């Protein structure tokens, strides 16, 4: 502990704290202006449908292009956005931009591409999330089934009642719900029964060693069976090797996502990838 380190230790500790606080404050300040300065963008990572070998859907992943610091990963700024409440305007921007993109691709392509967006826990605490999404879909006259919401078990738990109510309302009109990072949260099977869920996304920590580690392999196989018996589809995230892909194919996984197939791409590059893949 800092106190036990004596005078010098304490000075070092507080200087370090000070730097981190300043850095954090700086990020917070610039994040406040990121939307109006057009520094945020959605990148798209395709999901490969294993039975047809086609791309039917993609996940939108946010990127922040900071004018001084370059590209900042969502892992570094989404927590700040959540702590400061900035996740509400940023979340609203994500909904708006993703639906605009779905609509644009619909006009350009003869095939509809489905888009998944990630939703933070705090957005469920906000009454208007479902209204916001319904309004965005309606104003662009989009079929709701083209939109998927990816939520983590932890996010569902944070505002359980509000989350279930809003997800149910959205699912009633056709929006899909995917449980993200499945297996890393509470993973109580009760939730699978009570939450309105269409898709399980197997967390990449399980996928990482399915080819070598019998426990991970058994877990992944069990998740696939579980999902199918509950009439859900399964997506494996973080697929990086041919051996992982082979395992997932053999065990009936529906879709895969990962660097092996494609990294997240800017919207324009994604469309090119899609056309090339056909
Ligand atoms: P996630 O939703 O589980 O997204 C998957 C993450 O894994 C993405 O990182 C993706 O780029 C990365 N990934 C994909 N394939 C591979 C692979 O083969 N290997 C490895 N090692 N990684 C892979 P990213 O884009 O940095 O996003 C990290 C997390 O930040 C996301 O996890 C999600 O929780 C959050 N996030 C991203 N975009 C948004 C957003 O628009 N809104 C919210 N609320 N959260 C977001
Ligand atoms: Mg996700
Ligand atoms: Mg995930
Ligand atoms: Mg994950």
PDB file of C-alpha atoms and ligand atoms in Angstrom:
ATOM      1  CA  UNK A   1       0.000   0.000   0.000  1.00  0.00           C
ATOM      2  CA  UNK A   2       1.190   3.492  -0.779  1.00  0.00           C
ATOM      3  CA  UNK A   3       1.349   4.500   2.873  1.00  0.00           C
ATOM      4  CA  UNK A   4       3.677   1.598   3.703  1.00  0.00           C
ATOM      5  CA  UNK A   5       6.127   2.619   1.014  1.00  0.00           C
ATOM      6  CA  UNK A   6       7.181   5.697   2.967  1.00  0.00           C
ATOM      7  CA  UNK A   7       7.580   9.205   1.776  1.00  0.00           C
ATOM      8  CA  UNK A   8       9.089   8.526  -1.651  1.00  0.00           C
ATOM      9  CA  UNK A   9       6.718   5.713  -2.388  1.00  0.00           C
ATOM     10  CA  UNK A  10       3.798   7.905  -1.531  1.00  0.00           C
ATOM     11  CA  UNK A  11       5.068  10.728  -3.727  1.00  0.00           C
ATOM     12  CA  UNK A  12       5.509   8.342  -6.631  1.00  0.00           C
ATOM     13  CA  UNK A  13       2.057   6.931  -6.050  1.00  0.00           C
ATOM     14  CA  UNK A  14       0.355  10.307  -5.988  1.00  0.00           C
ATOM     15  CA  UNK A  15       2.229  11.553  -9.059  1.00  0.00           C
ATOM     16  CA  UNK A  16       1.114   8.447 -10.911  1.00  0.00           C
ATOM     17  CA  UNK A  17      -2.452   8.929  -9.734  1.00  0.00           C
ATOM     18  CA  UNK A  18      -2.268  12.524 -10.753  1.00  0.00           C
ATOM     19  CA  UNK A  19      -1.148  11.627 -14.274  1.00  0.00           C
ATOM     20  CA  UNK A  20      -3.805   9.043 -14.691  1.00  0.00           C
ATOM     21  CA  UNK A  21      -6.466  11.425 -13.442  1.00  0.00           C
ATOM     22  CA  UNK A  22      -5.276  14.117 -15.816  1.00  0.00           C
ATOM     23  CA  UNK A  23      -5.237  11.703 -18.733  1.00  0.00           C
ATOM     24  CA  UNK A  24      -8.695  10.518 -17.845  1.00  0.00           C
ATOM     25  CA  UNK A  25      -9.982  14.081 -17.512  1.00  0.00           C
ATOM     26  CA  UNK A  26      -8.493  14.942 -20.869  1.00  0.00           C
ATOM     27  CA  UNK A  27     -10.181  11.940 -22.516  1.00  0.00           C
ATOM     28  CA  UNK A  28     -13.447  12.810 -20.822  1.00  0.00           C
ATOM     29  CA  UNK A  29     -13.276  16.390 -22.081  1.00  0.00           C
ATOM     30  CA  UNK A  30     -12.543  15.411 -25.636  1.00  0.00           C
ATOM     31  CA  UNK A  31     -15.136  12.639 -25.584  1.00  0.00           C
ATOM     32  CA  UNK A  32     -17.741  15.286 -24.835  1.00  0.00           C
ATOM     33  CA  UNK A  33     -17.080  16.822 -28.241  1.00  0.00           C
ATOM     34  CA  UNK A  34     -16.422  13.644 -30.173  1.00  0.00           C
ATOM     35  CA  UNK A  35     -19.905  13.375 -31.694  1.00  0.00           C
ATOM     36  CA  UNK A  36     -20.191  16.974 -32.846  1.00  0.00           C
ATOM     37  CA  UNK A  37     -16.651  16.845 -34.229  1.00  0.00           C
ATOM     38  CA  UNK A  38     -17.454  13.682 -36.204  1.00  0.00           C
ATOM     39  CA  UNK A  39     -14.690  11.706 -34.531  1.00  0.00           C
ATOM     40  CA  UNK A  40     -16.780   8.582 -33.981  1.00  0.00           C
ATOM     41  CA  UNK A  41     -17.404   5.951 -36.616  1.00  0.00           C
ATOM     42  CA  UNK A  42     -18.805   2.454 -36.807  1.00  0.00           C
ATOM     43  CA  UNK A  43     -16.651  -0.297 -38.256  1.00  0.00           C
ATOM     44  CA  UNK A  44     -18.155  -3.554 -39.408  1.00  0.00           C
ATOM     45  CA  UNK A  45     -17.057  -7.127 -38.828  1.00  0.00           C
ATOM     46  CA  UNK A  46     -18.890  -9.719 -40.944  1.00  0.00           C
ATOM     47  CA  UNK A  47     -20.321 -12.938 -39.549  1.00  0.00           C
ATOM     48  CA  UNK A  48     -19.955 -15.972 -41.785  1.00  0.00           C
ATOM     49  CA  UNK A  49     -22.936 -18.314 -42.028  1.00  0.00           C
ATOM     50  CA  UNK A  50     -21.365 -21.774 -41.963  1.00  0.00           C
ATOM     51  CA  UNK A  51     -24.175 -23.735 -43.617  1.00  0.00           C
ATOM     52  CA  UNK A  52     -24.412 -21.493 -46.689  1.00  0.00           C
ATOM     53  CA  UNK A  53     -20.914 -19.981 -46.632  1.00  0.00           C
ATOM     54  CA  UNK A  54     -22.493 -16.522 -47.031  1.00  0.00           C
ATOM     55  CA  UNK A  55     -22.395 -13.234 -45.150  1.00  0.00           C
ATOM     56  CA  UNK A  56     -25.842 -12.288 -43.950  1.00  0.00           C
ATOM     57  CA  UNK A  57     -24.959 -10.163 -41.000  1.00  0.00           C
ATOM     58  CA  UNK A  58     -22.315  -7.947 -39.509  1.00  0.00           C
ATOM     59  CA  UNK A  59     -21.485  -6.376 -36.148  1.00  0.00           C
ATOM     60  CA  UNK A  60     -21.021  -2.629 -35.776  1.00  0.00           C
ATOM     61  CA  UNK A  61     -18.027  -1.790 -33.558  1.00  0.00           C
ATOM     62  CA  UNK A  62     -17.386   1.787 -32.569  1.00  0.00           C
ATOM     63  CA  UNK A  63     -14.074   3.565 -33.191  1.00  0.00           C
ATOM     64  CA  UNK A  64     -12.942   6.948 -31.888  1.00  0.00           C
ATOM     65  CA  UNK A  65     -10.509   8.835 -34.081  1.00  0.00           C
ATOM     66  CA  UNK A  66      -8.926  11.212 -31.608  1.00  0.00           C
ATOM     67  CA  UNK A  67      -7.229  14.187 -33.302  1.00  0.00           C
ATOM     68  CA  UNK A  68      -4.092  13.872 -31.117  1.00  0.00           C
ATOM     69  CA  UNK A  69      -4.107  10.293 -29.856  1.00  0.00           C
ATOM     70  CA  UNK A  70      -5.220   8.463 -33.006  1.00  0.00           C
ATOM     71  CA  UNK A  71      -7.678   5.568 -32.926  1.00  0.00           C
ATOM     72  CA  UNK A  72      -8.885   4.778 -29.416  1.00  0.00           C
ATOM     73  CA  UNK A  73     -10.348   1.352 -28.728  1.00  0.00           C
ATOM     74  CA  UNK A  74     -13.883   1.080 -27.306  1.00  0.00           C
ATOM     75  CA  UNK A  75     -12.440  -0.910 -24.406  1.00  0.00           C
ATOM     76  CA  UNK A  76     -10.684   2.327 -23.382  1.00  0.00           C
ATOM     77  CA  UNK A  77     -13.466   4.848 -23.851  1.00  0.00           C
ATOM     78  CA  UNK A  78     -16.800   3.035 -23.477  1.00  0.00           C
ATOM     79  CA  UNK A  79     -16.173   2.698 -19.685  1.00  0.00           C
ATOM     80  CA  UNK A  80     -15.573   6.477 -19.512  1.00  0.00           C
ATOM     81  CA  UNK A  81     -18.712   7.072 -21.551  1.00  0.00           C
ATOM     82  CA  UNK A  82     -20.612   4.856 -19.116  1.00  0.00           C
ATOM     83  CA  UNK A  83     -19.269   6.589 -15.985  1.00  0.00           C
ATOM     84  CA  UNK A  84     -20.015  10.072 -17.289  1.00  0.00           C
ATOM     85  CA  UNK A  85     -23.415   9.384 -18.816  1.00  0.00           C
ATOM     86  CA  UNK A  86     -21.995  10.200 -22.240  1.00  0.00           C
ATOM     87  CA  UNK A  87     -23.032   6.689 -23.271  1.00  0.00           C
ATOM     88  CA  UNK A  88     -26.580   8.020 -23.712  1.00  0.00           C
ATOM     89  CA  UNK A  89     -25.815  10.501 -26.521  1.00  0.00           C
ATOM     90  CA  UNK A  90     -23.165   8.145 -27.930  1.00  0.00           C
ATOM     91  CA  UNK A  91     -25.607   5.227 -27.793  1.00  0.00           C
ATOM     92  CA  UNK A  92     -28.226   7.327 -29.553  1.00  0.00           C
ATOM     93  CA  UNK A  93     -25.674   8.229 -32.222  1.00  0.00           C
ATOM     94  CA  UNK A  94     -24.819   4.531 -32.700  1.00  0.00           C
ATOM     95  CA  UNK A  95     -28.487   3.659 -33.231  1.00  0.00           C
ATOM     96  CA  UNK A  96     -28.879   6.492 -35.704  1.00  0.00           C
ATOM     97  CA  UNK A  97     -25.715   5.749 -37.656  1.00  0.00           C
ATOM     98  CA  UNK A  98     -26.202   1.974 -37.786  1.00  0.00           C
ATOM     99  CA  UNK A  99     -29.788   2.241 -39.018  1.00  0.00           C
ATOM    100  CA  UNK A 100     -28.734   4.837 -41.595  1.00  0.00           C
ATOM    101  CA  UNK A 101     -26.093   2.370 -42.763  1.00  0.00           C
ATOM    102  CA  UNK A 102     -28.566  -0.518 -42.972  1.00  0.00           C
ATOM    103  CA  UNK A 103     -30.801   1.673 -45.090  1.00  0.00           C
ATOM    104  CA  UNK A 104     -27.947   2.735 -47.369  1.00  0.00           C
ATOM    105  CA  UNK A 105     -26.826  -0.873 -47.941  1.00  0.00           C
ATOM    106  CA  UNK A 106     -30.428  -1.849 -48.614  1.00  0.00           C
ATOM    107  CA  UNK A 107     -30.604   0.718 -51.380  1.00  0.00           C
ATOM    108  CA  UNK A 108     -27.238  -0.243 -52.838  1.00  0.00           C
ATOM    109  CA  UNK A 109     -27.376  -4.034 -52.606  1.00  0.00           C
ATOM    110  CA  UNK A 110     -30.016  -6.472 -53.735  1.00  0.00           C
ATOM    111  CA  UNK A 111     -29.616  -8.468 -50.546  1.00  0.00           C
ATOM    112  CA  UNK A 112     -30.474  -7.173 -47.079  1.00  0.00           C
ATOM    113  CA  UNK A 113     -27.584  -7.087 -44.642  1.00  0.00           C
ATOM    114  CA  UNK A 114     -28.428  -7.449 -40.988  1.00  0.00           C
ATOM    115  CA  UNK A 115     -26.529  -5.302 -38.531  1.00  0.00           C
ATOM    116  CA  UNK A 116     -25.872  -5.943 -34.830  1.00  0.00           C
ATOM    117  CA  UNK A 117     -25.151  -3.079 -32.459  1.00  0.00           C
ATOM    118  CA  UNK A 118     -23.744  -3.351 -28.949  1.00  0.00           C
ATOM    119  CA  UNK A 119     -25.876  -1.940 -26.132  1.00  0.00           C
ATOM    120  CA  UNK A 120     -24.468  -0.812 -22.770  1.00  0.00           C
ATOM    121  CA  UNK A 121     -26.105  -1.525 -19.449  1.00  0.00           C
ATOM    122  CA  UNK A 122     -26.774   2.165 -18.822  1.00  0.00           C
ATOM    123  CA  UNK A 123     -28.856   2.463 -21.955  1.00  0.00           C
ATOM    124  CA  UNK A 124     -31.449   0.178 -20.379  1.00  0.00           C
ATOM    125  CA  UNK A 125     -31.787   2.471 -17.416  1.00  0.00           C
ATOM    126  CA  UNK A 126     -32.881   5.080 -19.875  1.00  0.00           C
ATOM    127  CA  UNK A 127     -36.588   4.752 -20.570  1.00  0.00           C
ATOM    128  CA  UNK A 128     -36.401   5.826 -24.163  1.00  0.00           C
ATOM    129  CA  UNK A 129     -34.077   3.139 -25.541  1.00  0.00           C
ATOM    130  CA  UNK A 130     -36.844   1.050 -27.086  1.00  0.00           C
ATOM    131  CA  UNK A 131     -38.667   4.151 -28.345  1.00  0.00           C
ATOM    132  CA  UNK A 132     -35.443   5.472 -29.827  1.00  0.00           C
ATOM    133  CA  UNK A 133     -34.852   2.244 -31.726  1.00  0.00           C
ATOM    134  CA  UNK A 134     -38.445   1.921 -32.913  1.00  0.00           C
ATOM    135  CA  UNK A 135     -38.399   5.518 -34.098  1.00  0.00           C
ATOM    136  CA  UNK A 136     -35.146   5.054 -35.997  1.00  0.00           C
ATOM    137  CA  UNK A 137     -36.495   1.939 -37.738  1.00  0.00           C
ATOM    138  CA  UNK A 138     -39.785   3.603 -38.594  1.00  0.00           C
ATOM    139  CA  UNK A 139     -38.328   6.812 -39.939  1.00  0.00           C
ATOM    140  CA  UNK A 140     -36.230   4.799 -42.407  1.00  0.00           C
ATOM    141  CA  UNK A 141     -38.977   2.226 -43.000  1.00  0.00           C
ATOM    142  CA  UNK A 142     -36.619  -0.607 -42.106  1.00  0.00           C
ATOM    143  CA  UNK A 143     -37.794  -4.144 -41.353  1.00  0.00           C
ATOM    144  CA  UNK A 144     -36.919  -4.539 -37.639  1.00  0.00           C
ATOM    145  CA  UNK A 145     -35.436  -8.006 -38.249  1.00  0.00           C
ATOM    146  CA  UNK A 146     -32.469  -6.287 -39.916  1.00  0.00           C
ATOM    147  CA  UNK A 147     -31.376  -5.006 -36.509  1.00  0.00           C
ATOM    148  CA  UNK A 148     -29.832  -7.132 -33.767  1.00  0.00           C
ATOM    149  CA  UNK A 149     -28.977  -5.891 -30.283  1.00  0.00           C
ATOM    150  CA  UNK A 150     -25.941  -7.454 -28.606  1.00  0.00           C
ATOM    151  CA  UNK A 151     -26.160  -7.306 -24.835  1.00  0.00           C
ATOM    152  CA  UNK A 152     -24.037  -8.953 -22.165  1.00  0.00           C
ATOM    153  CA  UNK A 153     -25.445 -10.926 -19.273  1.00  0.00           C
ATOM    154  CA  UNK A 154     -23.955  -8.344 -16.933  1.00  0.00           C
ATOM    155  CA  UNK A 155     -25.756  -5.531 -18.739  1.00  0.00           C
ATOM    156  CA  UNK A 156     -29.032  -7.419 -18.444  1.00  0.00           C
ATOM    157  CA  UNK A 157     -28.503  -7.856 -14.722  1.00  0.00           C
ATOM    158  CA  UNK A 158     -27.772  -4.184 -14.061  1.00  0.00           C
ATOM    159  CA  UNK A 159     -31.251  -2.965 -14.915  1.00  0.00           C
ATOM    160  CA  UNK A 160     -33.003  -6.292 -15.102  1.00  0.00           C
ATOM    161  CA  UNK A 161     -36.649  -5.211 -15.153  1.00  0.00           C
ATOM    162  CA  UNK A 162     -36.155  -2.317 -17.548  1.00  0.00           C
ATOM    163  CA  UNK A 163     -33.958  -4.444 -19.790  1.00  0.00           C
ATOM    164  CA  UNK A 164     -36.440  -7.297 -20.035  1.00  0.00           C
ATOM    165  CA  UNK A 165     -39.333  -4.916 -20.662  1.00  0.00           C
ATOM    166  CA  UNK A 166     -37.542  -3.010 -23.403  1.00  0.00           C
ATOM    167  CA  UNK A 167     -36.055  -6.045 -25.077  1.00  0.00           C
ATOM    168  CA  UNK A 168     -39.464  -7.699 -25.058  1.00  0.00           C
ATOM    169  CA  UNK A 169     -41.055  -4.659 -26.713  1.00  0.00           C
ATOM    170  CA  UNK A 170     -38.361  -4.631 -29.379  1.00  0.00           C
ATOM    171  CA  UNK A 171     -38.519  -8.347 -29.946  1.00  0.00           C
ATOM    172  CA  UNK A 172     -42.291  -8.152 -30.344  1.00  0.00           C
ATOM    173  CA  UNK A 173     -41.769  -6.004 -33.427  1.00  0.00           C
ATOM    174  CA  UNK A 174     -39.053  -8.287 -34.835  1.00  0.00           C
ATOM    175  CA  UNK A 175     -35.734  -6.921 -33.558  1.00  0.00           C
ATOM    176  CA  UNK A 176     -33.265  -9.727 -32.701  1.00  0.00           C
ATOM    177  CA  UNK A 177     -31.516 -10.021 -29.359  1.00  0.00           C
ATOM    178  CA  UNK A 178     -28.104 -11.654 -28.950  1.00  0.00           C
ATOM    179  CA  UNK A 179     -26.434 -12.510 -25.647  1.00  0.00           C
ATOM    180  CA  UNK A 180     -22.823 -11.330 -26.083  1.00  0.00           C
ATOM    181  CA  UNK A 181     -19.729 -12.872 -24.467  1.00  0.00           C
ATOM    182  CA  UNK A 182     -21.840 -15.808 -23.359  1.00  0.00           C
ATOM    183  CA  UNK A 183     -20.227 -17.867 -20.643  1.00  0.00           C
ATOM    184  CA  UNK A 184     -18.275 -15.050 -18.985  1.00  0.00           C
ATOM    185  CA  UNK A 185     -21.075 -13.471 -16.947  1.00  0.00           C
ATOM    186  CA  UNK A 186     -23.392 -15.010 -14.410  1.00  0.00           C
ATOM    187  CA  UNK A 187     -24.510 -17.564 -16.964  1.00  0.00           C
ATOM    188  CA  UNK A 188     -27.420 -18.689 -14.886  1.00  0.00           C
ATOM    189  CA  UNK A 189     -29.592 -20.874 -17.041  1.00  0.00           C
ATOM    190  CA  UNK A 190     -32.643 -19.221 -15.490  1.00  0.00           C
ATOM    191  CA  UNK A 191     -31.909 -16.093 -17.488  1.00  0.00           C
ATOM    192  CA  UNK A 192     -32.068 -17.992 -20.730  1.00  0.00           C
ATOM    193  CA  UNK A 193     -35.608 -18.933 -19.843  1.00  0.00           C
ATOM    194  CA  UNK A 194     -36.732 -15.474 -18.728  1.00  0.00           C
ATOM    195  CA  UNK A 195     -34.904 -13.192 -21.120  1.00  0.00           C
ATOM    196  CA  UNK A 196     -36.076 -12.692 -24.662  1.00  0.00           C
ATOM    197  CA  UNK A 197     -33.024 -14.019 -26.543  1.00  0.00           C
ATOM    198  CA  UNK A 198     -32.553 -15.227 -30.132  1.00  0.00           C
ATOM    199  CA  UNK A 199     -28.797 -15.708 -30.393  1.00  0.00           C
ATOM    200  CA  UNK A 200     -25.982 -16.866 -28.106  1.00  0.00           C
ATOM    201  CA  UNK A 201     -22.522 -15.503 -28.875  1.00  0.00           C
ATOM    202  CA  UNK A 202     -19.863 -17.784 -27.441  1.00  0.00           C
ATOM    203  CA  UNK A 203     -17.133 -15.706 -25.842  1.00  0.00           C
ATOM    204  CA  UNK A 204     -13.788 -15.854 -27.546  1.00  0.00           C
ATOM    205  CA  UNK A 205     -12.031 -17.045 -24.391  1.00  0.00           C
ATOM    206  CA  UNK A 206     -13.722 -20.439 -24.933  1.00  0.00           C
ATOM    207  CA  UNK A 207     -13.105 -20.387 -28.653  1.00  0.00           C
ATOM    208  CA  UNK A 208      -9.408 -19.640 -28.135  1.00  0.00           C
ATOM    209  CA  UNK A 209      -8.474 -23.143 -27.065  1.00  0.00           C
ATOM    210  CA  UNK A 210     -11.240 -25.404 -28.319  1.00  0.00           C
ATOM    211  CA  UNK A 211      -8.859 -27.193 -30.631  1.00  0.00           C
ATOM    212  CA  UNK A 212      -6.426 -28.214 -27.852  1.00  0.00           C
ATOM    213  CA  UNK A 213      -8.233 -28.045 -24.551  1.00  0.00           C
ATOM    214  CA  UNK A 214     -10.893 -30.704 -23.955  1.00  0.00           C
ATOM    215  CA  UNK A 215     -12.718 -28.619 -21.307  1.00  0.00           C
ATOM    216  CA  UNK A 216     -13.218 -25.630 -23.624  1.00  0.00           C
ATOM    217  CA  UNK A 217     -14.257 -27.969 -26.397  1.00  0.00           C
ATOM    218  CA  UNK A 218     -16.828 -29.602 -24.144  1.00  0.00           C
ATOM    219  CA  UNK A 219     -18.158 -26.202 -23.010  1.00  0.00           C
ATOM    220  CA  UNK A 220     -18.519 -24.947 -26.566  1.00  0.00           C
ATOM    221  CA  UNK A 221     -20.258 -28.140 -27.673  1.00  0.00           C
ATOM    222  CA  UNK A 222     -22.625 -27.840 -24.714  1.00  0.00           C
ATOM    223  CA  UNK A 223     -23.448 -24.190 -25.488  1.00  0.00           C
ATOM    224  CA  UNK A 224     -24.255 -25.092 -29.104  1.00  0.00           C
ATOM    225  CA  UNK A 225     -26.555 -27.927 -28.034  1.00  0.00           C
ATOM    226  CA  UNK A 226     -28.185 -25.756 -25.384  1.00  0.00           C
ATOM    227  CA  UNK A 227     -28.849 -22.924 -27.835  1.00  0.00           C
ATOM    228  CA  UNK A 228     -30.325 -25.218 -30.431  1.00  0.00           C
ATOM    229  CA  UNK A 229     -32.624 -26.929 -27.984  1.00  0.00           C
ATOM    230  CA  UNK A 230     -33.905 -23.496 -26.911  1.00  0.00           C
ATOM    231  CA  UNK A 231     -34.430 -22.536 -30.574  1.00  0.00           C
ATOM    232  CA  UNK A 232     -31.603 -20.042 -30.547  1.00  0.00           C
ATOM    233  CA  UNK A 233     -28.785 -19.704 -33.037  1.00  0.00           C
ATOM    234  CA  UNK A 234     -25.110 -19.700 -32.057  1.00  0.00           C
ATOM    235  CA  UNK A 235     -22.297 -17.429 -33.138  1.00  0.00           C
ATOM    236  CA  UNK A 236     -18.685 -18.077 -32.163  1.00  0.00           C
ATOM    237  CA  UNK A 237     -16.595 -14.921 -31.738  1.00  0.00           C
ATOM    238  CA  UNK A 238     -12.837 -14.545 -31.983  1.00  0.00           C
ATOM    239  CA  UNK A 239     -12.204 -17.381 -34.450  1.00  0.00           C
ATOM    240  CA  UNK A 240      -8.551 -17.079 -35.431  1.00  0.00           C
ATOM    241  CA  UNK A 241      -7.447 -20.497 -36.693  1.00  0.00           C
ATOM    242  CA  UNK A 242      -8.508 -23.161 -39.185  1.00  0.00           C
ATOM    243  CA  UNK A 243      -8.538 -25.724 -36.374  1.00  0.00           C
ATOM    244  CA  UNK A 244     -11.084 -23.646 -34.422  1.00  0.00           C
ATOM    245  CA  UNK A 245     -13.209 -23.228 -37.525  1.00  0.00           C
ATOM    246  CA  UNK A 246     -13.125 -26.977 -38.220  1.00  0.00           C
ATOM    247  CA  UNK A 247     -14.201 -27.739 -34.662  1.00  0.00           C
ATOM    248  CA  UNK A 248     -17.087 -25.270 -34.829  1.00  0.00           C
ATOM    249  CA  UNK A 249     -18.282 -26.586 -38.192  1.00  0.00           C
ATOM    250  CA  UNK A 250     -18.144 -30.159 -36.989  1.00  0.00           C
ATOM    251  CA  UNK A 251     -20.176 -29.292 -33.920  1.00  0.00           C
ATOM    252  CA  UNK A 252     -22.958 -27.430 -35.683  1.00  0.00           C
ATOM    253  CA  UNK A 253     -22.174 -23.796 -34.844  1.00  0.00           C
ATOM    254  CA  UNK A 254     -24.318 -21.527 -37.059  1.00  0.00           C
ATOM    255  CA  UNK A 255     -22.095 -18.500 -37.622  1.00  0.00           C
ATOM    256  CA  UNK A 256     -18.520 -17.467 -36.933  1.00  0.00           C
ATOM    257  CA  UNK A 257     -16.800 -14.167 -36.544  1.00  0.00           C
ATOM    258  CA  UNK A 258     -13.092 -13.509 -36.159  1.00  0.00           C
ATOM    259  CA  UNK A 259      -9.793 -12.425 -37.625  1.00  0.00           C
ATOM    260  CA  UNK A 260      -9.488 -15.712 -39.561  1.00  0.00           C
ATOM    261  CA  UNK A 261     -12.371 -14.637 -41.761  1.00  0.00           C
ATOM    262  CA  UNK A 262     -12.244 -10.835 -41.504  1.00  0.00           C
ATOM    263  CA  UNK A 263     -11.277  -8.028 -39.133  1.00  0.00           C
ATOM    264  CA  UNK A 264     -13.623  -5.117 -38.425  1.00  0.00           C
ATOM    265  CA  UNK A 265     -13.562  -2.777 -41.453  1.00  0.00           C
ATOM    266  CA  UNK A 266     -14.697   0.773 -42.237  1.00  0.00           C
ATOM    267  CA  UNK A 267     -18.155   0.704 -43.880  1.00  0.00           C
ATOM    268  CA  UNK A 268     -16.815   1.183 -47.422  1.00  0.00           C
ATOM    269  CA  UNK A 269     -14.262  -1.624 -47.110  1.00  0.00           C
ATOM    270  CA  UNK A 270     -16.872  -3.885 -45.573  1.00  0.00           C
ATOM    271  CA  UNK A 271     -19.125  -3.453 -48.602  1.00  0.00           C
ATOM    272  CA  UNK A 272     -16.225  -4.280 -50.900  1.00  0.00           C
ATOM    273  CA  UNK A 273     -15.418  -7.386 -48.857  1.00  0.00           C
ATOM    274  CA  UNK A 274     -19.050  -8.416 -49.056  1.00  0.00           C
ATOM    275  CA  UNK A 275     -19.219  -8.037 -52.827  1.00  0.00           C
ATOM    276  CA  UNK A 276     -15.951  -9.853 -53.297  1.00  0.00           C
ATOM    277  CA  UNK A 277     -17.110 -12.731 -51.113  1.00  0.00           C
ATOM    278  CA  UNK A 278     -20.225 -13.355 -53.212  1.00  0.00           C
TER     279      UNK A 278
HETATM  280  P1  LIG B   1     -17.605  -7.380 -28.277  1.00  0.00           P
HETATM  281  O1  LIG B   1     -18.956  -6.838 -28.596  1.00  0.00           O
HETATM  282  O2  LIG B   1     -17.536  -8.734 -27.664  1.00  0.00           O
HETATM  283  O3  LIG B   1     -16.801  -7.318 -29.646  1.00  0.00           O
HETATM  284  C1  LIG B   1     -15.817  -8.238 -30.029  1.00  0.00           C
HETATM  285  C2  LIG B   1     -14.444  -7.651 -29.946  1.00  0.00           C
HETATM  286  O4  LIG B   1     -13.488  -8.634 -30.346  1.00  0.00           O
HETATM  287  C3  LIG B   1     -14.195  -6.460 -30.878  1.00  0.00           C
HETATM  288  O5  LIG B   1     -13.248  -5.598 -30.248  1.00  0.00           O
HETATM  289  C4  LIG B   1     -13.550  -7.125 -32.100  1.00  0.00           C
HETATM  290  O6  LIG B   1     -12.782  -6.236 -32.863  1.00  0.00           O
HETATM  291  C5  LIG B   1     -12.709  -8.165 -31.415  1.00  0.00           C
HETATM  292  N1  LIG B   1     -12.428  -9.301 -32.290  1.00  0.00           N
HETATM  293  C6  LIG B   1     -13.119  -9.753 -33.360  1.00  0.00           C
HETATM  294  N2  LIG B   1     -12.577 -10.847 -33.893  1.00  0.00           N
HETATM  295  C7  LIG B   1     -11.486 -11.116 -33.137  1.00  0.00           C
HETATM  296  C8  LIG B   1     -10.481 -12.157 -33.189  1.00  0.00           C
HETATM  297  O7  LIG B   1     -10.486 -13.043 -34.027  1.00  0.00           O
HETATM  298  N3  LIG B   1      -9.508 -12.111 -32.232  1.00  0.00           N
HETATM  299  C9  LIG B   1      -9.477 -11.137 -31.271  1.00  0.00           C
HETATM  300  N4  LIG B   1      -8.486 -11.174 -30.389  1.00  0.00           N
HETATM  301  N5  LIG B   1     -10.410 -10.157 -31.198  1.00  0.00           N
HETATM  302  C10 LIG B   1     -11.399 -10.148 -32.118  1.00  0.00           C
HETATM  303  P2  LIG B   1     -13.488  -4.028 -30.164  1.00  0.00           P
HETATM  304  O8  LIG B   1     -14.051  -3.526 -31.455  1.00  0.00           O
HETATM  305  O9  LIG B   1     -12.225  -3.429 -29.649  1.00  0.00           O
HETATM  306  O10 LIG B   1     -14.629  -3.901 -29.077  1.00  0.00           O
HETATM  307  C11 LIG B   1     -14.416  -4.306 -27.759  1.00  0.00           C
HETATM  308  C12 LIG B   1     -15.684  -4.242 -26.935  1.00  0.00           C
HETATM  309  O11 LIG B   1     -16.113  -2.876 -26.818  1.00  0.00           O
HETATM  310  C13 LIG B   1     -16.860  -4.976 -27.574  1.00  0.00           C
HETATM  311  O12 LIG B   1     -16.812  -6.354 -27.297  1.00  0.00           O
HETATM  312  C14 LIG B   1     -18.024  -4.276 -26.941  1.00  0.00           C
HETATM  313  O13 LIG B   1     -18.260  -4.795 -25.659  1.00  0.00           O
HETATM  314  C15 LIG B   1     -17.511  -2.850 -26.807  1.00  0.00           C
HETATM  315  N6  LIG B   1     -18.039  -2.074 -27.943  1.00  0.00           N
HETATM  316  C16 LIG B   1     -17.581  -1.989 -29.211  1.00  0.00           C
HETATM  317  N7  LIG B   1     -18.358  -1.191 -29.971  1.00  0.00           N
HETATM  318  C17 LIG B   1     -19.361  -0.774 -29.147  1.00  0.00           C
HETATM  319  C18 LIG B   1     -20.525   0.061 -29.342  1.00  0.00           C
HETATM  320  O14 LIG B   1     -20.832   0.554 -30.442  1.00  0.00           O
HETATM  321  N8  LIG B   1     -21.327   0.279 -28.238  1.00  0.00           N
HETATM  322  C19 LIG B   1     -21.046  -0.293 -27.034  1.00  0.00           C
HETATM  323  N9  LIG B   1     -21.882  -0.032 -25.997  1.00  0.00           N
HETATM  324  N10 LIG B   1     -19.987  -1.083 -26.829  1.00  0.00           N
HETATM  325  C20 LIG B   1     -19.154  -1.334 -27.868  1.00  0.00           C
HETATM  326 MG1  LIG B   2     -20.605  -7.582 -29.504  1.00  0.00          MG
HETATM  327 MG1  LIG B   3     -18.642 -10.348 -27.887  1.00  0.00          MG
HETATM  328 MG1  LIG B   4     -16.151 -10.974 -26.158  1.00  0.00          MG
END
